[in-house]
CSV table of C-alpha atoms in Angstrom, one decimal:
chain,number,residue,atom,x,y,z
A,1,MET,CA,0.0,0.0,0.0
A,2,LYS,CA,2.9,2.4,0.6
A,3,LYS,CA,4.0,1.9,-3.0
A,4,ILE,CA,0.5,2.7,-4.2
A,5,ALA,CA,0.4,5.8,-2.0
A,6,SER,CA,3.8,6.9,-3.4
A,7,LEU,CA,2.5,6.4,-7.0
A,8,LEU,CA,-0.5,8.6,-6.2
A,9,THR,CA,1.8,11.3,-5.0
A,10,LEU,CA,3.6,11.2,-8.3
A,11,MET,CA,0.3,11.3,-10.2
A,12,LEU,CA,-1.0,14.4,-8.5
A,13,PRO,CA,1.1,17.0,-10.4
A,14,LEU,CA,0.2,15.4,-13.8
A,15,LEU,CA,-3.5,15.4,-12.8
A,16,LEU,CA,-3.4,19.1,-12.0
A,17,LEU,CA,-1.6,19.8,-15.2
A,18,PHE,CA,-3.8,17.9,-17.7
A,19,SER,CA,-7.1,18.8,-16.0
A,20,ALA,CA,-6.5,22.3,-17.2
A,21,PHE,CA,-6.5,21.1,-20.8
A,22,ALA,CA,-9.8,19.1,-20.8
A,23,GLN,CA,-10.5,20.0,-24.5
A,24,ALA,CA,-8.7,20.2,-27.8
A,25,ILE,CA,-6.2,23.1,-28.0
A,26,ASP,CA,-6.8,25.6,-30.8
A,27,LEU,CA,-3.3,26.4,-32.1
A,28,ASP,CA,-4.0,29.0,-34.7
A,29,GLY,CA,-7.2,30.7,-33.4
A,30,SER,CA,-9.3,29.6,-36.3
A,31,GLY,CA,-9.9,26.0,-35.2
A,32,SER,CA,-8.3,24.6,-38.4
A,33,PHE,CA,-5.1,23.6,-36.5
A,34,THR,CA,-5.7,21.7,-33.3
A,35,ALA,CA,-3.9,19.6,-30.8
A,36,THR,CA,-5.3,16.8,-28.6
A,37,GLY,CA,-3.4,14.6,-26.3
A,38,PHE,CA,-3.4,11.6,-24.0
A,39,TYR,CA,-1.2,10.1,-21.3
A,40,ASN,CA,-0.8,6.9,-19.3
A,41,LEU,CA,1.2,7.0,-16.1
A,42,THR,CA,1.4,3.2,-15.5
A,43,GLY,CA,3.3,1.3,-12.8
A,44,ALA,CA,3.2,-2.4,-12.0
A,45,GLU,CA,4.9,-5.0,-9.8
A,46,VAL,CA,5.2,-8.8,-10.1
A,47,VAL,CA,3.9,-10.0,-6.7
A,48,ASN,CA,5.0,-13.6,-7.2
A,49,GLY,CA,5.7,-16.1,-10.0
A,50,SER,CA,7.0,-19.5,-10.9
A,51,ALA,CA,8.0,-21.7,-13.9
A,52,GLN,CA,7.7,-25.4,-14.6
A,53,GLY,CA,6.5,-26.0,-11.0
A,54,SER,CA,9.3,-24.0,-9.3
A,55,SER,CA,9.5,-20.6,-7.8
A,56,THR,CA,13.3,-20.5,-8.0
A,57,PRO,CA,14.4,-17.4,-9.9
A,58,TRP,CA,15.4,-18.0,-13.5
A,59,MET,CA,16.7,-16.1,-16.5
A,60,TYR,CA,14.8,-15.7,-19.7
A,61,GLN,CA,16.7,-13.8,-22.3
A,62,GLN,CA,17.8,-10.6,-20.6
A,63,TRP,CA,15.2,-10.7,-17.9
A,64,HIS,CA,15.5,-11.9,-14.3
A,65,CYS,CA,12.3,-13.9,-13.6
A,66,PRO,CA,9.7,-14.3,-12.1
A,67,CYS,CA,8.6,-11.7,-14.6
A,68,SER,CA,5.6,-10.7,-16.7
A,69,ILE,CA,5.4,-9.3,-20.2
A,70,GLN,CA,2.7,-6.7,-20.7
A,71,ASN,CA,3.7,-5.1,-23.9
A,72,TRP,CA,4.9,-7.3,-26.8
A,73,GLU,CA,5.4,-4.5,-29.3
A,74,TYR,CA,7.8,-2.6,-27.1
A,75,ALA,CA,9.0,-5.5,-24.9
A,76,GLY,CA,7.6,-4.1,-21.7
A,77,VAL,CA,8.5,-6.6,-19.1
A,78,TYR,CA,8.2,-6.4,-15.3
A,79,GLU,CA,10.7,-8.3,-13.1
A,80,LYS,CA,9.9,-9.2,-9.6
A,81,SER,CA,13.5,-8.4,-8.5
A,82,LYS,CA,13.1,-4.8,-9.6
A,83,GLY,CA,9.9,-4.2,-7.6
A,84,PHE,CA,7.4,-1.5,-8.6
A,85,ARG,CA,8.3,0.2,-11.9
A,86,LEU,CA,6.9,3.1,-13.9
A,87,ASP,CA,9.3,2.9,-16.9
A,88,GLN,CA,7.7,0.1,-19.0
A,89,GLU,CA,4.4,1.4,-20.2
A,90,SER,CA,4.1,5.1,-19.2
A,91,LEU,CA,3.7,7.4,-22.2
A,92,PHE,CA,2.6,10.8,-23.4
A,93,GLY,CA,1.0,11.4,-26.8
A,94,LEU,CA,0.1,14.4,-28.9
A,95,GLN,CA,-2.1,14.4,-32.0
A,96,LEU,CA,-1.9,17.4,-34.3
A,97,ARG,CA,-4.5,18.0,-37.0
A,98,LYS,CA,-4.4,20.7,-39.7
A,99,GLU,CA,-7.6,21.2,-41.7
A,100,PHE,CA,-6.8,22.9,-45.1
A,101,THR,CA,-10.4,22.6,-46.4
A,102,PRO,CA,-13.6,21.0,-45.1
A,103,THR,CA,-12.6,17.9,-47.1
A,104,LEU,CA,-8.8,17.8,-46.7
A,105,SER,CA,-6.7,17.5,-43.6
A,106,VAL,CA,-3.4,16.1,-42.3
A,107,THR,CA,-3.0,14.3,-39.0
A,108,GLY,CA,0.1,13.4,-37.0
A,109,GLN,CA,0.4,11.5,-33.8
A,110,PHE,CA,3.6,11.6,-31.8
A,111,VAL,CA,4.2,9.5,-28.7
A,112,MET,CA,6.9,9.7,-26.1
A,113,ARG,CA,7.4,6.4,-24.3
A,114,ALA,CA,9.4,5.5,-21.3
A,115,GLN,CA,10.2,2.2,-23.0
A,116,ASN,CA,10.9,2.4,-26.7
A,117,PRO,CA,13.6,-0.1,-27.9
A,118,ASN,CA,12.3,-0.4,-31.5
A,119,ASN,CA,14.2,2.6,-32.7
A,120,GLY,CA,16.0,3.9,-29.7
A,121,SER,CA,14.5,7.3,-29.9
A,122,SER,CA,11.5,9.2,-28.6
A,123,PRO,CA,9.1,10.6,-29.5
A,124,SER,CA,8.1,8.3,-32.3
A,125,VAL,CA,5.7,9.0,-35.2
A,126,ASP,CA,2.8,6.6,-34.8
A,127,TRP,CA,0.6,8.3,-37.4
A,128,LEU,CA,1.2,10.8,-40.2
A,129,TYR,CA,-1.4,10.8,-42.9
A,130,ALA,CA,-3.6,12.9,-45.1
A,131,SER,CA,-7.4,12.5,-45.3
A,132,TRP,CA,-9.6,13.5,-48.1
A,133,SER,CA,-13.4,13.2,-48.8
A,134,PRO,CA,-15.2,14.1,-52.0
A,135,ALA,CA,-17.5,16.4,-50.1
A,136,PRO,CA,-18.1,17.5,-46.5
A,137,ASP,CA,-21.0,15.1,-46.2
A,138,SER,CA,-19.6,12.3,-48.3
A,139,PRO,CA,-19.8,8.7,-46.8
A,140,PHE,CA,-16.3,8.1,-48.4
A,141,THR,CA,-13.0,9.0,-46.8
A,142,PHE,CA,-9.5,8.3,-48.3
A,143,GLN,CA,-6.3,8.3,-46.3
A,144,VAL,CA,-2.7,8.0,-47.3
A,145,GLY,CA,0.5,8.0,-45.2
A,146,ARG,CA,1.6,6.1,-42.0
A,147,LEU,CA,-1.3,4.6,-40.1
A,148,ARG,CA,-1.9,1.9,-37.5
A,149,ILE,CA,-2.9,-1.5,-38.8
A,150,PRO,CA,-6.5,-2.0,-37.8
A,151,LEU,CA,-5.9,-5.6,-36.6
A,152,TYR,CA,-8.0,-5.3,-33.4
A,153,TYR,CA,-11.0,-3.5,-32.2
A,154,TYR,CA,-8.8,-1.1,-30.1
A,155,SER,CA,-6.0,-0.8,-32.7
A,156,ASP,CA,-6.5,2.9,-33.3
A,157,TYR,CA,-6.7,3.6,-29.5
A,158,LEU,CA,-4.3,1.0,-28.2
A,159,TYR,CA,-2.1,3.5,-26.4
A,160,ILE,CA,-5.0,5.9,-25.4
A,161,GLY,CA,-5.7,4.1,-22.1
A,162,TYR,CA,-8.7,6.3,-21.3
A,163,SER,CA,-10.7,4.7,-24.2
A,164,TYR,CA,-11.0,1.2,-22.7
A,165,PRO,CA,-11.7,-0.3,-19.3
A,166,TRP,CA,-8.4,-2.0,-18.5
A,167,VAL,CA,-5.0,-0.7,-17.7
A,168,ARG,CA,-4.0,-2.1,-21.0
A,169,PRO,CA,-5.9,-4.4,-23.5
A,170,PRO,CA,-5.1,-8.0,-22.7
A,171,PRO,CA,-1.6,-8.7,-24.1
A,172,ASP,CA,-2.6,-12.3,-24.8
A,173,VAL,CA,-4.5,-10.8,-27.7
A,174,TYR,CA,-3.0,-7.4,-28.4
A,175,GLY,CA,0.6,-7.4,-29.6
A,176,TRP,CA,2.5,-8.3,-32.8
A,177,PRO,CA,5.9,-7.4,-34.2
A,178,ILE,CA,4.5,-5.0,-36.9
A,179,TYR,CA,1.8,-2.6,-35.8
A,180,GLU,CA,1.7,0.1,-38.5
A,181,TYR,CA,1.9,0.5,-42.3
A,182,ASP,CA,2.9,2.9,-44.9
A,183,GLY,CA,0.1,3.0,-47.5
A,184,GLY,CA,-3.5,4.0,-47.9
A,185,ASN,CA,-7.1,3.1,-47.1
A,186,ALA,CA,-10.6,3.9,-48.1
A,187,SER,CA,-13.6,3.8,-45.8
A,188,TYR,CA,-17.3,4.0,-46.2
A,189,HIS,CA,-19.7,5.1,-43.4
A,190,ILE,CA,-23.5,5.0,-43.6
A,191,GLN,CA,-26.6,4.8,-41.5
A,192,LEU,CA,-28.6,1.7,-42.3
A,193,GLY,CA,-32.0,2.9,-43.4
A,194,LYS,CA,-34.1,4.5,-40.6
A,195,SER,CA,-32.6,2.2,-38.0
A,196,ALA,CA,-30.2,3.2,-35.2
A,197,TRP,CA,-27.5,1.0,-36.8
A,198,THR,CA,-24.6,2.5,-38.7
A,199,MET,CA,-22.0,0.6,-40.7
A,200,ASN,CA,-18.4,1.4,-41.4
A,201,ALA,CA,-16.4,-0.5,-44.0
A,202,SER,CA,-12.7,-0.1,-44.7
A,203,VAL,CA,-10.0,-1.5,-47.0
A,204,TRP,CA,-6.3,-0.9,-46.7
A,205,THR,CA,-3.0,-1.8,-48.4
A,206,GLY,CA,0.6,-1.0,-47.7
A,207,ASN,CA,4.0,-2.2,-46.4
A,208,PHE,CA,6.2,-1.8,-43.4
A,209,LYS,CA,9.7,-2.7,-42.4
A,210,GLN,CA,11.1,-2.7,-38.8
A,211,THR,CA,14.8,-2.9,-38.9
A,212,TYR,CA,15.2,-3.4,-35.2
A,213,ASP,CA,12.2,-5.1,-34.0
A,214,ALA,CA,11.8,-5.4,-30.2
A,215,TYR,CA,9.3,-8.2,-30.4
A,216,ASP,CA,11.7,-10.5,-32.4
A,217,THR,CA,15.0,-9.2,-31.2
A,218,LEU,CA,14.5,-9.1,-27.4
A,219,ILE,CA,11.7,-11.6,-26.8
A,220,TYR,CA,12.8,-14.4,-29.1
A,221,ASP,CA,16.0,-14.1,-31.2
A,222,THR,CA,18.4,-12.1,-28.9
A,223,ASN,CA,20.3,-10.8,-32.1
A,224,PRO,CA,19.1,-7.8,-34.0
A,225,THR,CA,16.2,-8.9,-36.1
A,226,THR,CA,14.5,-7.2,-39.1
A,227,GLU,CA,10.9,-8.0,-40.0
A,228,SER,CA,8.9,-6.7,-42.9
A,229,TRP,CA,5.3,-7.1,-44.0
A,230,LYS,CA,4.9,-6.6,-47.7
A,231,LYS,CA,1.9,-6.7,-50.1
A,232,MET,CA,-0.3,-6.0,-47.1
A,233,TRP,CA,-4.0,-5.7,-47.7
A,234,GLY,CA,-7.0,-6.1,-45.5
A,235,SER,CA,-10.6,-5.0,-44.8
A,236,TYR,CA,-13.0,-4.8,-41.9
A,237,VAL,CA,-16.7,-4.1,-41.5
A,238,SER,CA,-18.2,-2.8,-38.3
A,239,MET,CA,-21.8,-2.2,-37.2
A,240,THR,CA,-23.1,-0.4,-34.1
A,241,ASN,CA,-26.3,1.0,-32.7
A,242,GLY,CA,-24.9,2.6,-29.7
A,243,THR,CA,-25.5,-0.5,-27.5
A,244,PHE,CA,-24.1,-3.3,-29.5
A,245,ASP,CA,-21.0,-3.2,-31.6
A,246,VAL,CA,-19.7,-6.0,-33.9
A,247,ARG,CA,-16.7,-6.0,-36.1
A,248,ALA,CA,-15.1,-8.5,-38.6
A,249,MET,CA,-11.6,-8.2,-40.0
A,250,ALA,CA,-9.3,-10.1,-42.4
A,251,MET,CA,-5.9,-9.3,-43.7
A,252,GLU,CA,-3.1,-10.9,-45.7
A,253,TYR,CA,0.6,-10.1,-46.3
A,254,ARG,CA,4.0,-11.5,-47.2
A,255,ASP,CA,6.3,-11.8,-44.2
A,256,THR,CA,10.1,-11.8,-44.3
A,257,THR,CA,12.2,-12.1,-41.1
A,258,THR,CA,16.0,-11.9,-41.0
A,259,ILE,CA,18.2,-12.3,-38.0
A,260,ASN,CA,21.5,-10.4,-38.2
A,261,ASN,CA,24.1,-12.6,-36.5
A,262,PRO,CA,27.2,-10.7,-35.3
A,263,GLY,CA,30.3,-12.0,-37.1
A,264,ALA,CA,28.3,-14.4,-39.3
A,265,PRO,CA,25.9,-14.4,-42.3
A,266,ALA,CA,22.4,-13.2,-41.6
A,267,THR,CA,19.8,-15.9,-41.2
A,268,THR,CA,16.4,-15.6,-43.0
A,269,VAL,CA,13.8,-17.3,-40.8
A,270,VAL,CA,10.9,-16.8,-43.3
A,271,SER,CA,11.1,-15.3,-46.8
A,272,ASN,CA,8.1,-13.8,-48.5
A,273,GLN,CA,5.8,-16.1,-46.5
A,274,PHE,CA,2.1,-15.8,-47.1
A,275,THR,CA,0.3,-14.9,-43.8
A,276,ARG,CA,-3.3,-14.4,-42.9
A,277,ILE,CA,-5.0,-12.9,-39.8
A,278,GLU,CA,-8.7,-12.9,-39.1
A,279,GLY,CA,-10.6,-11.4,-36.2
A,280,LEU,CA,-14.1,-10.9,-34.8
A,281,SER,CA,-15.2,-8.7,-32.0
A,282,ALA,CA,-18.5,-8.1,-30.2
A,283,ASN,CA,-19.1,-5.5,-27.5
A,284,MET,CA,-22.1,-4.3,-25.5
A,285,ASP,CA,-22.7,-1.2,-23.4
A,286,TYR,CA,-26.2,-1.7,-22.0
A,287,GLN,CA,-27.4,0.4,-19.1
A,288,ASN,CA,-24.7,-0.3,-16.5
A,289,TRP,CA,-23.3,-3.5,-18.1
A,290,VAL,CA,-20.0,-3.5,-20.1
A,291,VAL,CA,-19.1,-6.5,-22.2
A,292,ARG,CA,-16.0,-6.8,-24.4
A,293,GLY,CA,-15.2,-9.9,-26.6
A,294,GLU,CA,-12.7,-10.6,-29.3
A,295,ILE,CA,-11.4,-13.7,-31.1
A,296,ASP,CA,-8.6,-13.8,-33.6
A,297,ARG,CA,-6.6,-16.3,-35.6
A,298,TYR,CA,-3.1,-16.0,-37.1
A,299,GLN,CA,-2.0,-18.4,-39.8
A,300,GLN,CA,1.4,-18.9,-41.5
A,301,GLN,CA,1.8,-22.3,-43.0
A,302,SER,CA,4.1,-23.9,-45.6
A,303,THR,CA,4.4,-27.7,-46.0
A,304,ALA,CA,7.5,-27.4,-48.2
A,305,LEU,CA,9.3,-25.3,-45.6
A,306,GLY,CA,7.9,-27.1,-42.6
A,307,ILE,CA,6.3,-23.9,-41.3
A,308,ASN,CA,3.1,-24.4,-39.2
A,309,ASN,CA,2.7,-21.1,-37.3
A,310,VAL,CA,-0.9,-20.9,-36.2
A,311,TYR,CA,-2.0,-18.8,-33.2
A,312,LYS,CA,-5.5,-18.7,-31.7
A,313,TYR,CA,-6.2,-15.9,-29.2
A,314,ASN,CA,-9.3,-14.5,-27.6
A,315,LEU,CA,-10.7,-12.4,-24.7
A,316,LEU,CA,-14.0,-11.9,-22.8
A,317,GLY,CA,-14.5,-9.2,-20.2
A,318,VAL,CA,-17.7,-8.4,-18.2
A,319,GLY,CA,-18.0,-5.3,-16.1
A,320,TYR,CA,-20.7,-3.3,-14.3
A,321,LYS,CA,-20.8,0.5,-13.6
A,322,VAL,CA,-21.5,1.6,-10.1
A,323,GLY,CA,-21.4,5.4,-10.1
A,324,ASP,CA,-17.9,6.5,-11.1
A,325,PHE,CA,-16.5,3.0,-10.6
A,326,THR,CA,-16.4,0.2,-13.2
A,327,PRO,CA,-15.2,-3.2,-11.8
A,328,MET,CA,-14.5,-5.8,-14.6
A,329,LEU,CA,-13.5,-9.4,-14.8
A,330,THR,CA,-11.6,-10.6,-17.9
A,331,HIS,CA,-10.3,-13.9,-19.2
A,332,SER,CA,-7.9,-13.9,-22.1
A,333,GLN,CA,-5.7,-16.6,-23.7
A,334,TYR,CA,-3.5,-17.5,-26.7
A,335,THR,CA,-2.0,-20.8,-27.9
A,336,THR,CA,-0.2,-22.2,-30.9
A,337,VAL,CA,-1.5,-25.4,-32.6
A,338,ALA,CA,1.8,-27.0,-33.4
A,339,GLN,CA,4.7,-28.2,-31.2
A,340,PRO,CA,6.4,-26.7,-29.4
A,341,ILE,CA,3.3,-25.2,-27.9
A,342,GLU,CA,3.4,-21.6,-26.7
A,343,ALA,CA,0.4,-20.7,-24.7
A,344,GLN,CA,-0.8,-18.4,-21.9
A,345,LYS,CA,-4.0,-17.6,-20.2
A,346,THR,CA,-4.8,-14.6,-17.9
A,347,ASN,CA,-7.6,-13.9,-15.5
A,348,SER,CA,-7.8,-10.2,-14.5
A,349,ILE,CA,-9.8,-8.0,-12.3
A,350,VAL,CA,-9.7,-4.3,-12.8
A,351,VAL,CA,-11.5,-1.3,-11.2
A,352,ARG,CA,-11.8,1.9,-13.1
A,353,TRP,CA,-12.5,5.1,-11.3
A,354,ASP,CA,-13.6,8.1,-13.4
A,355,PHE,CA,-13.0,10.6,-10.6
A,356,ARG,CA,-12.5,13.7,-12.9
A,357,PRO,CA,-13.6,14.6,-16.4
A,358,ASN,CA,-11.4,13.0,-19.1
A,359,THR,CA,-9.3,11.3,-16.3
A,360,ALA,CA,-9.5,7.7,-15.0
A,361,LEU,CA,-7.5,5.9,-12.3
A,362,LYS,CA,-7.3,2.1,-12.7
A,363,VAL,CA,-6.1,-0.7,-10.4
A,364,GLN,CA,-5.7,-4.1,-12.0
A,365,TYR,CA,-4.6,-7.5,-10.8
A,366,ASP,CA,-3.6,-10.2,-13.3
A,367,VAL,CA,-3.0,-13.9,-12.8
A,368,ASN,CA,-0.9,-15.1,-15.8
A,369,ILE,CA,-0.6,-18.8,-16.3
A,370,ASP,CA,2.1,-19.9,-18.8
A,371,GLU,CA,1.1,-23.2,-20.5
A,372,SER,CA,4.0,-23.2,-23.0
A,373,GLN,CA,5.7,-26.5,-23.6
A,374,TYR,CA,9.2,-25.4,-24.2
A,375,PRO,CA,12.2,-27.4,-23.0
A,376,TYR,CA,13.4,-24.2,-21.2
A,377,LYS,CA,11.6,-21.8,-18.9
A,378,PHE,CA,9.7,-19.1,-20.7
A,379,PHE,CA,8.1,-16.1,-19.0
A,380,GLY,CA,6.3,-18.5,-16.5
A,381,ASN,CA,3.4,-17.9,-14.2
A,382,SER,CA,3.0,-14.5,-12.5
A,383,HIS,CA,0.7,-12.4,-10.4
A,384,LEU,CA,0.9,-8.7,-11.5
A,385,LEU,CA,-0.5,-5.6,-9.7
A,386,SER,CA,-0.9,-2.6,-11.9
A,387,VAL,CA,-2.0,1.0,-11.2
A,388,SER,CA,-2.5,3.6,-13.9
A,389,LEU,CA,-3.6,7.2,-14.3
A,390,GLN,CA,-4.9,7.8,-17.8
A,391,GLY,CA,-6.4,10.8,-19.4
A,392,ILE,CA,-7.1,12.8,-22.6
A,393,PHE,CA,-7.2,16.5,-23.4
C-alpha cells in the first residue's frame, strides 16, 4: 500500500496539469489547426511467480524472472526483483491536425514512451497521414501515409488508455511485431436505413519494415532482427447501434524475417511467406453493463518449408458500472496449434474510477498462467499488480 500511495503522490502533479486542458487546443485561433493529447502513467509490480513448478528465480533472455510481459510490441517486461516500476508502459501522446479545407486534412500522432527499444529514440511518429473526402457530407474517406494496422477493435486507440476499461488491452491478444503500415485506405460510413444502426467498412493496403524489432530481437532471437510485411492488404466491416458493436476483419501479407548474427551471415527465418490474420469482436454497453469480446486467428503455413505457425487468441470481459466506478472481470488466452506449444491464459480484475472529467484511475490484478511446452523456462506464471492514471485532453 505504501507503493500505491507513493504512486498517487507522483500522479497528482500530472493530474493538475492535464485537468487544465480538458479539451482540444486551438493552435491558430481559427480552429483549423488543433492539438489533442493523451497520457498513461502506469506502474506495476510482479507479486510472485514460478515456472515449470518451481518458484526458484530463473533467466529468460535478458530478464530476471519471475517476470511478466505486458507489452509485446515494445517488450515491456516487469521483473519481480526490480519491484514497482513506472518505466515500462508510461507514455505521453500528442495528436496534431491541420484542416486545409472542409474535405482535406493532415494528422500526425507523436508518442513519447518511457520504454521504446524499437528505434532507440523518442518521441516516435505513430501516425502521419492525409485525409480527403469528395464532399463534406460524403460517406467516403480516403487516407494515405503512415497509419496503424486495424488488426484489433482497439488498434486505433491501443495507447489511449482512457478509451478502454483495462490498464492495457489483454496482451494475450494485443501485440504483434508489426503494428503500423505505410500505404493507404478507403472507408465508407453509412446509416442503415431509418434504424439506429450504422456501418463502417474499410479496405487498406501497404508495407512496413522494422529494422530493429523489439518483439523478435528481445523476446525471441536475442540478435538484431528485421521483419517486414509486404503486399499487405485487408478489410473490416463494423456495425453499431450505440448499445451493440460488432466487427469482422481479415488481412493478408507477405512476411520476411531476418536475424542479423554478429560475425556471421544473416539468417532468414521466413522469406516472402504468405500470412493471414482474421478477427471478430462483439461488444455491448447496455445500461450499467459493459461486455468486451474478441477472437482472432493468425495463420502462417508452408508444407514445403515445414512452417506451421498458427496462433489462436481471444478475450472476454464483463463489467458493471456503479457510479464513477467500473469493476470488470476478464479472461484472455492465446495458444499455438503445433509443437512446441506456446500458450498463456490470464484472469484479470480491474476497477476503473472516473474521478474527474477525461481522467481515470485504474487498479488491476492479473493472474498469468504460462502453458507453454518449451524445453526451457519461458516467462512463466505470474501475479501482477498494476496502477495507472490515464487521461485525454
